[in-house]
Amino acid sequence: MTRALILLRRRLVGSVFVLLIVVVGTFLLLEAAPGDAVDAYIVSTGGDAGMIELLRHRWGLDQSELTRLANYSWALLHLDLGQSVTFSRPIRDVILERLPNTLLLMVSATALSFGLGSALGIYAGARPGSFRDRFLSIGSLALYAVPGFWLGLVLIVVFAVDLRWLPIGGIETLASDKTGLDRAADIAIHLVLPVSALGFIYLALYLRMMRAGMAEVWRLDFVLAARARGLSRRRIVLAHVARNALLPLVTMLGLQSAQMLGGSVVIESVFSVPGLGRLAQEAVAARDTPLLLGIILTSAVLVIVINLLVDITYAFLDPRVGAGEAGA
């Protein structure tokens, strides 16, 4: 427990610098882009020079970049993400409305890809070189090569348009007034296609990693000793080979969290899921820099938290992890 706390403390200190780089770097990049929220507003609604000057003053766009960065950083220290230009509401409230949908999509897709991918990887790696091993390896490579948006469109055409088994998009039926288990079931049905489109891509990666890890473990001495003791192949696979091959996949969970979050942006757009991905699109279209900064900062915090949880989990699974840091 002490070793895990020391590891957590060191990771938290490093995370502060990561967030600082994210805030400053993102702010400067967005400021370097042509146009701003006033330009987007004028293009869509029209207005004269007086209105442009008034809006720039109201939204603080008439100040220098350094002043705006200093004001934004000071507000962040007080956990204030600012006001959204598009929604005329606190950015924190807007993000908190959309964040649960993105988290639900990410967690469901991660559970699908990690669980099913690991199981298929164990099934393939249990007999290296067999027909099922080669079939699953080739199939996973083909699946990994498929773009997520294309897979999502194919799933919509087949299961929503042609067969009409599942809804085309959205997170739940509008104006259905469903509550409790009925609403949960409705949300689950709406998530089948987007979760499948997002999860199947990473399922192939976990399958190949698990299969490759098991191929390496099969050649280790303790596996040969277990076979010499007359243990059944099933016990060797589950208790020895798969258990040791599973550790790298736990690390991959943290590394894939950022990619999973990025992939959810595309999937949310394809399936009209009201999450952070679609919100980011709306912020970009409206040149709502404060909202986009809030989304990016929230995403960075989310990725950092996931990686912290993965590090702690790995430290419990493998006592060697973090031992050097704890000793330091």
Coordinates of N, CA, C and O in Angstrom, one line a residue, residues 38-182:
V38 N -16.1 36.0 -32.7 CA -16.8 37.1 -33.3 C -17.0 36.9 -34.8 O -18.0 37.2 -35.4
D39 N -15.9 36.5 -35.4 CA -16.0 36.3 -36.9 C -17.0 35.2 -37.2 O -17.8 35.4 -38.2
A40 N -17.0 34.1 -36.4 CA -18.0 33.1 -36.7 C -19.4 33.6 -36.4 O -20.3 33.2 -37.2
Y41 N -19.6 34.4 -35.4 CA -20.9 34.9 -35.1 C -21.4 35.9 -36.2 O -22.6 35.8 -36.6
I42 N -20.5 36.7 -36.7 CA -20.9 37.7 -37.7 C -21.2 37.0 -39.0 O -22.2 37.4 -39.7
V43 N -20.5 36.0 -39.3 CA -20.7 35.2 -40.6 C -22.1 34.6 -40.6 O -22.8 34.5 -41.6
S44 N -22.5 34.1 -39.4 CA -23.8 33.4 -39.3 C -25.0 34.3 -39.1 O -26.1 34.0 -39.6
T45 N -24.8 35.4 -38.5 CA -25.9 36.3 -38.2 C -25.8 37.7 -38.8 O -26.9 38.4 -39.0
G46 N -24.6 38.1 -39.2 CA -24.5 39.4 -39.7 C -24.3 40.5 -38.7 O -24.5 40.2 -37.5
G47 N -23.8 41.6 -39.0 CA -23.6 42.7 -38.1 C -22.7 43.8 -38.6 O -22.0 43.6 -39.6
D48 N -22.7 44.9 -38.0 CA -21.8 46.0 -38.4 C -20.6 46.1 -37.6 O -20.3 45.3 -36.7
A49 N -19.8 47.2 -37.9 CA -18.5 47.3 -37.2 C -18.7 47.6 -35.7 O -17.9 47.2 -34.8
G50 N -19.8 48.3 -35.4 CA -20.1 48.6 -34.0 C -20.4 47.4 -33.2 O -19.9 47.2 -32.0
M51 N -21.1 46.5 -33.8 CA -21.5 45.2 -33.1 C -20.2 44.4 -32.9 O -20.0 43.7 -31.9
I52 N -19.3 44.4 -33.9 CA -18.1 43.6 -33.8 C -17.3 44.1 -32.7 O -16.7 43.3 -31.9
E53 N -17.1 45.4 -32.5 CA -16.3 46.0 -31.5 C -17.0 45.7 -30.1 O -16.3 45.4 -29.1
L54 N -18.3 45.8 -30.0 CA -19.0 45.5 -28.8 C -18.8 44.0 -28.3 O -18.5 43.8 -27.2
L55 N -18.9 43.1 -29.3 CA -18.8 41.7 -29.0 C -17.3 41.4 -28.6 O -17.1 40.6 -27.6
R56 N -16.4 42.0 -29.2 CA -15.0 41.7 -28.9 C -14.7 42.2 -27.4 O -14.0 41.5 -26.7
H57 N -15.3 43.3 -27.1 CA -15.1 43.8 -25.7 C -15.8 42.9 -24.7 O -15.3 42.7 -23.6
R58 N -17.0 42.5 -25.0 CA -17.8 41.7 -24.1 C -17.1 40.4 -23.8 O -17.1 39.9 -22.7
W59 N -16.6 39.8 -24.9 CA -16.0 38.4 -24.7 C -14.5 38.5 -24.4 O -13.8 37.5 -24.4
G60 N -14.0 39.7 -24.2 CA -12.6 39.9 -23.8 C -11.6 39.7 -24.9 O -10.4 39.5 -24.7
L61 N -12.0 39.7 -26.2 CA -11.1 39.4 -27.3 C -10.3 40.6 -27.7 O -9.5 40.5 -28.6
D62 N -10.6 41.8 -27.1 CA -9.9 43.0 -27.5 C -8.6 43.1 -26.6 O -7.8 44.1 -26.7
Q63 N -8.4 42.2 -25.7 CA -7.2 42.2 -24.9 C -6.1 41.4 -25.6 O -6.3 40.7 -26.5
S64 N -4.9 41.6 -25.1 CA -3.7 40.9 -25.6 C -3.7 39.4 -25.3 O -4.4 39.0 -24.3
E65 N -3.0 38.6 -26.0 CA -3.0 37.2 -25.8 C -2.4 36.9 -24.4 O -2.9 36.0 -23.7
L66 N -1.4 37.6 -24.0 CA -0.7 37.3 -22.7 C -1.7 37.7 -21.6 O -1.8 36.9 -20.6
T67 N -2.5 38.7 -21.7 CA -3.5 39.1 -20.7 C -4.6 38.0 -20.6 O -5.0 37.6 -19.5
R68 N -5.1 37.6 -21.8 CA -6.1 36.5 -21.8 C -5.6 35.2 -21.2 O -6.3 34.6 -20.5
L69 N -4.3 34.9 -21.5 CA -3.8 33.7 -20.9 C -3.6 33.8 -19.4 O -3.9 32.8 -18.7
A70 N -3.2 34.9 -18.9 CA -3.0 35.1 -17.5 C -4.4 35.1 -16.8 O -4.6 34.5 -15.7
N71 N -5.4 35.7 -17.4 CA -6.8 35.7 -16.8 C -7.3 34.3 -16.8 O -8.0 33.9 -15.8
Y72 N -7.1 33.5 -17.9 CA -7.6 32.2 -18.0 C -6.9 31.3 -16.9 O -7.6 30.5 -16.3
S73 N -5.6 31.4 -16.8 CA -4.9 30.6 -15.8 C -5.3 30.9 -14.4 O -5.5 30.0 -13.6
W74 N -5.6 32.2 -14.1 CA -6.0 32.6 -12.8 C -7.4 32.0 -12.5 O -7.7 31.5 -11.4
A75 N -8.3 32.0 -13.5 CA -9.6 31.4 -13.3 C -9.5 29.9 -13.1 O -10.3 29.4 -12.3
L76 N -8.6 29.3 -13.8 CA -8.5 27.8 -13.6 C -8.0 27.5 -12.2 O -8.4 26.4 -11.7
L77 N -7.2 28.3 -11.6 CA -6.8 28.0 -10.2 C -8.0 28.0 -9.3 O -8.0 27.4 -8.2
H78 N -9.1 28.7 -9.7 CA -10.3 28.8 -8.9 C -11.3 27.8 -9.4 O -12.5 28.0 -9.1
L79 N -10.9 26.9 -10.3 CA -11.8 25.9 -10.9 C -12.9 26.5 -11.7 O -14.0 26.0 -11.8
D80 N -12.6 27.6 -12.3 CA -13.5 28.3 -13.2 C -13.1 28.2 -14.7 O -12.0 28.7 -15.0
L81 N -13.9 27.5 -15.5 CA -13.5 27.3 -16.9 C -14.0 28.4 -17.8 O -13.7 28.4 -19.0
G82 N -14.7 29.4 -17.2 CA -15.2 30.5 -18.0 C -16.6 30.3 -18.5 O -17.3 29.4 -18.1
Q83 N -17.0 31.2 -19.4 CA -18.3 31.2 -20.0 C -18.3 30.8 -21.4 O -17.4 31.3 -22.2
S84 N -19.2 30.0 -21.9 CA -19.2 29.6 -23.3 C -19.9 30.7 -24.1 O -20.9 31.2 -23.8
V85 N -19.2 31.0 -25.2 CA -19.7 32.0 -26.1 C -20.9 31.5 -26.9 O -21.9 32.2 -27.1
T86 N -20.9 30.2 -27.2 CA -21.9 29.6 -28.0 C -23.2 29.4 -27.2 O -24.3 29.7 -27.7
F87 N -23.1 28.9 -26.0 CA -24.3 28.5 -25.2 C -24.6 29.6 -24.1 O -25.7 29.5 -23.5
S88 N -23.8 30.6 -24.0 CA -24.0 31.7 -23.0 C -24.3 31.1 -21.6 O -25.1 31.5 -20.9
R89 N -23.5 30.0 -21.3 CA -23.6 29.4 -20.0 C -22.2 29.0 -19.5 O -21.3 29.0 -20.2
P90 N -22.1 28.7 -18.2 CA -20.8 28.3 -17.6 C -20.3 27.1 -18.4 O -21.1 26.1 -18.5
I91 N -19.0 27.1 -18.8 CA -18.5 25.9 -19.5 C -18.5 24.7 -18.7 O -18.8 23.6 -19.2
R92 N -18.3 24.8 -17.4 CA -18.3 23.6 -16.5 C -19.7 22.9 -16.6 O -19.8 21.7 -16.6
D93 N -20.8 23.7 -16.6 CA -22.1 23.1 -16.6 C -22.3 22.4 -18.0 O -22.9 21.3 -18.0
V94 N -21.9 23.0 -19.1 CA -22.0 22.4 -20.4 C -21.3 21.1 -20.5 O -21.8 20.1 -21.0
I95 N -20.0 21.1 -20.0 CA -19.2 19.9 -20.1 C -19.8 18.8 -19.2 O -19.8 17.6 -19.6
L96 N -20.3 19.1 -18.0 CA -20.8 18.1 -17.1 C -22.1 17.5 -17.7 O -22.4 16.3 -17.4
E97 N -22.8 18.2 -18.6 CA -24.0 17.6 -19.2 C -23.6 16.5 -20.2 O -24.3 15.5 -20.4
R98 N -22.5 16.8 -20.9 CA -22.1 15.9 -22.0 C -21.1 14.8 -21.6 O -21.0 13.7 -22.2
L99 N -20.3 15.1 -20.5 CA -19.3 14.1 -20.1 C -19.8 12.7 -19.8 O -19.2 11.7 -20.2
P100 N -21.0 12.5 -19.1 CA -21.5 11.2 -18.8 C -21.7 10.3 -20.0 O -21.4 9.1 -20.0
N101 N -22.2 10.9 -21.1 CA -22.4 10.2 -22.4 C -21.1 9.7 -22.9 O -21.0 8.5 -23.4
T102 N -20.0 10.5 -22.9 CA -18.7 10.1 -23.4 C -18.1 9.0 -22.6 O -17.5 8.1 -23.1
L103 N -18.2 9.2 -21.3 CA -17.7 8.2 -20.3 C -18.4 6.9 -20.5 O -17.7 5.8 -20.5
L104 N -19.7 6.9 -20.7 CA -20.5 5.7 -20.9 C -20.0 5.0 -22.2 O -19.9 3.7 -22.2
L105 N -19.8 5.8 -23.2 CA -19.4 5.2 -24.5 C -18.0 4.6 -24.4 O -17.7 3.5 -24.8
M106 N -17.1 5.3 -23.7 CA -15.7 4.9 -23.6 C -15.6 3.6 -22.7 O -14.9 2.7 -23.1
V107 N -16.3 3.7 -21.6 CA -16.2 2.5 -20.6 C -16.8 1.3 -21.3 O -16.2 0.2 -21.2
S108 N -17.9 1.4 -22.0 CA -18.5 0.3 -22.6 C -17.6 -0.3 -23.7 O -17.5 -1.5 -23.8
A109 N -17.1 0.6 -24.5 CA -16.2 0.2 -25.6 C -14.9 -0.5 -25.1 O -14.4 -1.5 -25.7
T110 N -14.4 0.1 -24.0 CA -13.2 -0.5 -23.4 C -13.5 -1.9 -22.8 O -12.6 -2.8 -23.0
A111 N -14.6 -2.0 -22.2 CA -15.0 -3.3 -21.6 C -15.1 -4.4 -22.7 O -14.7 -5.5 -22.6
L112 N -15.7 -3.9 -23.8 CA -15.9 -4.9 -24.9 C -14.6 -5.2 -25.6 O -14.3 -6.4 -25.8
S113 N -13.8 -4.3 -25.9 CA -12.5 -4.5 -26.6 C -11.5 -5.3 -25.7 O -10.9 -6.3 -26.1
F114 N -11.4 -4.9 -24.4 CA -10.5 -5.6 -23.5 C -11.0 -7.0 -23.1 O -10.2 -8.0 -23.2
G115 N -12.2 -7.1 -22.8 CA -12.8 -8.4 -22.4 C -12.8 -9.4 -23.5 O -12.2 -10.5 -23.4
L116 N -13.4 -9.1 -24.6 CA -13.6 -10.0 -25.7 C -12.2 -10.2 -26.4 O -11.9 -11.3 -26.8
G117 N -11.4 -9.1 -26.5 CA -10.1 -9.2 -27.1 C -9.2 -10.1 -26.4 O -8.5 -11.0 -26.9
S118 N -9.2 -10.0 -25.0 CA -8.3 -10.9 -24.2 C -8.8 -12.3 -24.3 O -8.0 -13.2 -24.4
A119 N -10.1 -12.6 -24.3 CA -10.6 -13.9 -24.4 C -10.3 -14.6 -25.7 O -9.8 -15.7 -25.7
L120 N -10.4 -13.8 -26.8 CA -10.1 -14.4 -28.1 C -8.6 -14.6 -28.2 O -8.1 -15.5 -28.9
G121 N -7.8 -13.7 -27.6 CA -6.3 -13.8 -27.6 C -5.9 -15.0 -26.9 O -5.0 -15.8 -27.3
I122 N -6.5 -15.3 -25.7 CA -6.2 -16.6 -25.0 C -6.6 -17.8 -25.8 O -5.9 -18.8 -25.9
Y123 N -7.8 -17.7 -26.5 CA -8.2 -18.8 -27.3 C -7.3 -19.1 -28.5 O -7.0 -20.2 -28.8
A124 N -6.8 -18.0 -29.1 CA -5.8 -18.2 -30.2 C -4.4 -18.6 -29.7 O -3.8 -19.5 -30.3
G125 N -4.0 -18.0 -28.6 CA -2.6 -18.3 -28.1 C -2.5 -19.6 -27.3 O -1.4 -20.1 -27.0
A126 N -3.7 -20.3 -27.0 CA -3.6 -21.5 -26.3 C -3.0 -22.6 -27.2 O -2.3 -23.5 -26.6
R127 N -3.1 -22.5 -28.5 CA -2.5 -23.5 -29.4 C -1.8 -22.7 -30.5 O -2.4 -22.5 -31.6
P128 N -0.6 -22.1 -30.3 CA 0.1 -21.3 -31.3 C 0.3 -22.1 -32.6 O 0.7 -23.3 -32.6
G129 N 0.1 -21.4 -33.7 CA 0.3 -22.1 -35.0 C -0.9 -22.9 -35.5 O -0.8 -23.4 -36.7
S130 N -1.9 -23.0 -34.7 CA -3.1 -23.8 -35.2 C -3.9 -23.0 -36.1 O -3.7 -21.8 -36.4
F131 N -4.9 -23.7 -36.7 CA -5.8 -23.0 -37.7 C -6.5 -21.8 -37.0 O -6.6 -20.7 -37.6
R132 N -7.1 -22.0 -35.8 CA -7.8 -20.9 -35.1 C -6.9 -19.8 -34.8 O -7.3 -18.6 -34.8
D133 N -5.6 -20.1 -34.5 CA -4.7 -19.0 -34.2 C -4.4 -18.1 -35.4 O -4.5 -16.9 -35.4
R134 N -4.2 -18.8 -36.5 CA -4.0 -18.0 -37.8 C -5.2 -17.3 -38.2 O -5.2 -16.2 -38.7
F135 N -6.4 -18.0 -38.1 CA -7.6 -17.3 -38.5 C -7.9 -16.1 -37.7 O -8.2 -15.0 -38.3
L136 N -7.8 -16.2 -36.4 CA -8.1 -15.0 -35.6 C -7.0 -13.9 -35.7 O -7.3 -12.7 -35.7
S137 N -5.8 -14.3 -36.0 CA -4.7 -13.3 -36.2 C -5.0 -12.5 -37.5 O -4.8 -11.3 -37.5
I138 N -5.3 -13.2 -38.6 CA -5.6 -12.5 -39.8 C -6.8 -11.7 -39.7 O -6.9 -10.5 -40.2
G139 N -7.9 -12.2 -39.1 CA -9.1 -11.5 -38.9 C -8.9 -10.2 -38.1 O -9.5 -9.2 -38.4
S140 N -8.1 -10.3 -37.0 CA -7.9 -9.1 -36.2 C -7.1 -8.1 -36.9 O -7.4 -6.9 -36.8
L141 N -6.2 -8.5 -37.8 CA -5.4 -7.5 -38.5 C -6.3 -6.8 -39.5 O -6.2 -5.6 -39.7
A142 N -7.2 -7.5 -40.2 CA -8.1 -6.9 -41.1 C -9.1 -6.0 -40.4 O -9.4 -4.9 -40.9
L143 N -9.5 -6.4 -39.2 CA -10.5 -5.5 -38.5 C -9.8 -4.2 -38.0 O -10.4 -3.2 -38.0
Y144 N -8.5 -4.3 -37.6 CA -7.8 -3.2 -37.1 C -7.5 -2.2 -38.2 O -7.3 -1.0 -38.0
A145 N -7.5 -2.7 -39.5 CA -7.2 -1.8 -40.6 C -8.5 -1.0 -41.1 O -8.4 -0.1 -41.9
V146 N -9.6 -1.4 -40.5 CA -10.9 -0.7 -40.9 C -11.0 0.6 -40.2 O -10.9 0.6 -39.0
P147 N -11.3 1.7 -40.9 CA -11.5 3.0 -40.2 C -12.8 2.9 -39.4 O -13.8 2.3 -39.7
G148 N -12.7 3.6 -38.2 CA -13.9 3.5 -37.3 C -15.1 4.1 -37.9 O -16.2 3.6 -37.7
F149 N -15.0 5.3 -38.6 CA -16.2 5.9 -39.2 C -16.8 5.0 -40.2 O -18.1 5.0 -40.3
W150 N -16.0 4.3 -41.0 CA -16.5 3.4 -42.1 C -17.3 2.3 -41.4 O -18.3 1.9 -41.9
L151 N -16.7 1.7 -40.4 CA -17.3 0.6 -39.7 C -18.7 1.0 -39.1 O -19.7 0.3 -39.2
G152 N -18.7 2.2 -38.5 CA -19.9 2.8 -38.0 C -21.0 2.9 -39.0 O -22.2 2.6 -38.8
L153 N -20.6 3.5 -40.2 CA -21.6 3.6 -41.3 C -22.1 2.3 -41.8 O -23.3 2.2 -42.1
V154 N -21.3 1.3 -41.9 CA -21.7 0.0 -42.3 C -22.7 -0.6 -41.3 O -23.7 -1.2 -41.7
L155 N -22.4 -0.5 -40.0 CA -23.3 -1.0 -39.0 C -24.6 -0.3 -39.0 O -25.7 -0.9 -38.8
I156 N -24.6 1.0 -39.3 CA -25.9 1.7 -39.4 C -26.7 1.2 -40.6 O -27.9 0.9 -40.5
V157 N -26.1 1.0 -41.8 CA -26.8 0.6 -43.0 C -27.4 -0.8 -42.8 O -28.5 -1.1 -43.1
V158 N -26.6 -1.7 -42.2 CA -27.0 -3.1 -42.0 C -28.1 -3.3 -40.9 O -29.1 -3.8 -41.2
F159 N -27.7 -2.8 -39.7 CA -28.6 -3.1 -38.6 C -29.6 -2.1 -38.3 O -30.6 -2.4 -37.6
A160 N -29.5 -0.8 -38.7 CA -30.5 0.2 -38.5 C -31.4 0.5 -39.7 O -32.6 0.7 -39.5
V161 N -30.8 0.5 -40.9 CA -31.5 0.9 -42.1 C -32.2 -0.4 -42.7 O -33.4 -0.4 -42.9
D162 N -31.4 -1.4 -43.0 CA -31.9 -2.6 -43.7 C -32.7 -3.5 -42.7 O -33.8 -3.8 -43.0
L163 N -32.1 -3.9 -41.7 CA -32.7 -4.9 -40.8 C -33.7 -4.2 -39.8 O -34.6 -4.8 -39.2
R164 N -33.4 -2.9 -39.5 CA -34.2 -2.1 -38.5 C -34.3 -2.8 -37.1 O -35.3 -2.8 -36.5
W165 N -33.1 -3.4 -36.7 CA -33.1 -4.0 -35.4 C -32.7 -3.0 -34.3 O -33.1 -3.1 -33.2
L166 N -31.9 -1.9 -34.7 CA -31.4 -1.0 -33.7 C -31.6 0.4 -34.2 O -31.8 0.7 -35.4
P167 N -31.7 1.4 -33.3 CA -31.8 2.8 -33.7 C -30.6 3.3 -34.4 O -29.5 2.8 -34.2
I168 N -30.8 4.3 -35.3 CA -29.7 4.8 -36.1 C -28.7 5.6 -35.2 O -27.5 5.5 -35.4
G169 N -29.2 6.4 -34.3 CA -28.3 7.2 -33.5 C -28.9 7.8 -32.3 O -30.0 7.4 -31.9
G170 N -28.2 8.7 -31.6 CA -28.7 9.3 -30.4 C -28.3 8.4 -29.2 O -27.8 7.3 -29.3
I171 N -28.6 9.0 -28.0 CA -28.2 8.3 -26.8 C -29.5 7.6 -26.2 O -29.4 6.7 -25.4
E172 N -30.6 8.1 -26.5 CA -31.9 7.6 -26.0 C -33.0 8.1 -26.8 O -32.9 9.1 -27.6
T173 N -34.2 7.5 -26.7 CA -35.4 8.0 -27.4 C -35.8 9.3 -26.9 O -36.1 9.5 -25.7
L174 N -36.0 10.3 -27.8 CA -36.4 11.6 -27.4 C -37.9 11.6 -26.9 O -38.7 11.0 -27.5
A175 N -38.1 12.4 -25.9 CA -39.5 12.6 -25.3 C -40.2 11.3 -25.1 O -41.4 11.1 -25.3
S176 N -39.4 10.3 -24.6 CA -40.0 9.0 -24.3 C -40.5 8.9 -22.8 O -41.4 8.0 -22.5
D177 N -40.1 9.8 -22.0 CA -40.5 9.8 -20.6 C -40.2 8.5 -19.8 O -40.9 8.2 -18.9
K178 N -39.2 7.8 -20.3 CA -38.9 6.5 -19.7 C -38.0 6.8 -18.4 O -37.2 7.7 -18.4
T179 N -38.2 6.0 -17.4 CA -37.4 6.1 -16.2 C -36.9 4.7 -15.7 O -37.5 3.7 -16.2
G180 N -36.0 4.7 -14.8 CA -35.5 3.5 -14.2 C -35.0 2.5 -15.2 O -34.2 2.9 -16.0
L181 N -35.3 1.3 -15.0 CA -34.8 0.2 -15.9 C -35.2 0.4 -17.3 O -34.5 0.0 -18.2
D182 N -36.4 0.9 -17.6 CA -36.8 1.1 -18.9 C -35.9 2.1 -19.7 O -35.5 1.9 -20.8

